[in-house]
Every structure is written in C-alpha cells, then in structure tokens.
Short mmCIF file of C-alpha atoms in Angstrom, two decimals:
data_model
loop_
_atom_site.label_atom_id
_atom_site.label_comp_id
_atom_site.label_asym_id
_atom_site.label_seq_id
_atom_site.Cartn_x
_atom_site.Cartn_y
_atom_site.Cartn_z
CA MET A 1 -40.32 -6.65 3.21
CA THR A 2 -41.65 -9.16 5.75
CA ILE A 3 -44.28 -10.34 3.27
CA ILE A 4 -41.63 -11.06 0.64
CA SER A 5 -39.39 -12.80 3.16
CA GLU A 6 -42.18 -15.07 4.40
CA LEU A 7 -43.30 -15.94 0.87
CA ALA A 8 -39.71 -16.74 -0.14
CA ASN A 9 -39.29 -18.87 2.97
CA ASN A 10 -42.44 -20.85 2.11
CA ILE A 11 -41.24 -21.42 -1.45
CA THR A 12 -37.85 -22.73 -0.33
CA LYS A 13 -39.37 -25.01 2.34
CA HIS A 14 -42.26 -26.48 0.40
CA THR A 15 -41.59 -26.40 -3.34
CA PRO A 16 -38.91 -27.33 -5.87
CA GLN A 17 -39.09 -24.01 -7.71
CA GLY A 18 -40.79 -20.64 -7.47
CA SER A 19 -40.56 -16.92 -8.01
CA ILE A 20 -41.67 -13.64 -6.50
CA LYS A 21 -42.52 -10.56 -8.52
CA VAL A 22 -43.09 -7.11 -7.03
CA GLN A 23 -44.92 -4.37 -8.93
CA PHE A 24 -45.90 -0.90 -7.84
CA LYS A 25 -49.30 0.13 -9.23
CA GLU A 26 -50.79 3.51 -8.34
CA GLU A 27 -51.35 3.31 -4.55
CA ASN A 28 -50.58 -0.40 -4.20
CA CYS A 29 -47.58 -2.66 -4.05
CA GLU A 30 -48.52 -5.99 -5.60
CA ILE A 31 -46.48 -9.06 -4.67
CA VAL A 32 -47.04 -12.22 -6.70
CA ALA A 33 -45.48 -15.47 -5.51
CA THR A 34 -45.76 -18.52 -7.76
CA ASP A 35 -44.39 -22.01 -7.37
CA SER A 36 -44.49 -25.41 -9.01
CA GLY A 37 -45.09 -27.41 -5.86
CA GLY A 38 -47.93 -29.80 -5.17
CA GLY A 39 -50.30 -27.11 -3.93
CA ILE A 40 -51.52 -26.23 -0.46
CA SER A 41 -53.55 -29.22 0.71
CA ASP A 42 -55.45 -27.38 3.47
CA VAL A 43 -55.66 -23.64 2.81
CA GLU A 44 -58.15 -23.06 5.63
CA ASN A 45 -55.78 -24.43 8.29
CA SER A 46 -52.61 -23.07 6.68
CA ILE A 47 -53.73 -19.51 7.36
CA LYS A 48 -54.28 -20.17 11.08
CA ASP A 49 -51.64 -19.37 13.69
CA GLY A 50 -49.77 -22.45 14.85
CA TYR A 51 -50.52 -24.70 11.86
CA SER A 52 -47.39 -26.10 10.20
CA THR A 53 -46.50 -28.97 7.91
CA ALA A 54 -42.76 -28.24 8.23
CA ASN A 55 -42.28 -28.42 12.02
CA THR A 56 -42.10 -24.63 12.39
CA LEU A 57 -44.01 -22.23 14.64
CA GLY A 58 -46.72 -21.84 11.98
CA ILE A 59 -46.79 -18.06 12.09
CA GLY A 60 -45.44 -17.18 8.62
CA PHE A 61 -48.55 -17.50 6.49
CA PRO A 62 -50.86 -15.93 9.10
CA SER A 63 -48.50 -12.96 9.40
CA ILE A 64 -48.59 -12.49 5.61
CA ILE A 65 -52.36 -12.29 5.84
CA ARG A 66 -52.25 -9.74 8.67
CA LEU A 67 -49.77 -7.54 6.76
CA CYS A 68 -51.61 -7.55 3.40
CA ASP A 69 -54.56 -5.37 2.57
CA CYS A 70 -55.78 -7.92 0.02
CA LEU A 71 -54.76 -11.56 -0.51
CA ASP A 72 -55.72 -14.10 -3.15
CA ILE A 73 -54.59 -17.74 -3.09
CA GLU A 74 -54.94 -20.00 -6.13
CA THR A 75 -53.64 -23.51 -5.54
CA SER A 76 -53.76 -26.88 -7.27
CA GLU A 77 -51.62 -30.00 -7.57
CA CYS A 78 -49.64 -28.12 -10.25
CA GLY A 79 -48.59 -25.23 -8.00
CA THR A 80 -49.70 -22.16 -6.14
CA GLU A 81 -50.04 -18.47 -6.89
CA ILE A 82 -50.40 -16.00 -4.04
CA ILE A 83 -51.19 -12.36 -4.80
CA CYS A 84 -50.76 -9.86 -1.97
CA LYS A 85 -51.62 -6.21 -2.25
CA LYS A 86 -50.43 -3.60 0.18
CA ARG A 87 -51.34 0.09 0.09
CA VAL A 88 -48.27 2.33 -0.01
#
C-alpha cells in the first residue's frame, strides 16, 4: 500500500496525468505507474534519500525502492513508467 501511495503522490506532484495499475501474478504483485510528465531528469539522485525537486523531505522514491523486490524505471521527455514487483 505504501508503494502505491508514494507513486500516486509523485504523479500528482510532478505530472499533469498518470495512472497506476496493480496486477497479481503467481507469487508477485506488480505495480505499474505511468505518467505523461517531462520525465525524471536525474534518476540517479532521485533515488537517494533527501533529494527533492518539490521541496519535500525526499524520502518517497527511496522508500519505494526499499519496499520493492524489483524495480524498473523507464523515463524520457514524454513520460515515465515505473514497474515495481513485490513478492506476496
């Protein structure tokens, strides 16, 4: 639930439009967040504790990473897709 909440929070803060889809597959819960924003300009820093472009504590994205068993980030100037997998 925290993963979904943090992804939704990022979409509402940083992009004009987005969606989150949750699927249960065998032993995994797969969460796919997509948006039509301008992309993540600095992925390497965005996953570090304390980094923020929205004057926040900068702990949301790093906590997503800690909670997921597998994470994939695809980003460009046309938007971002984040796929999180969590064993259930």
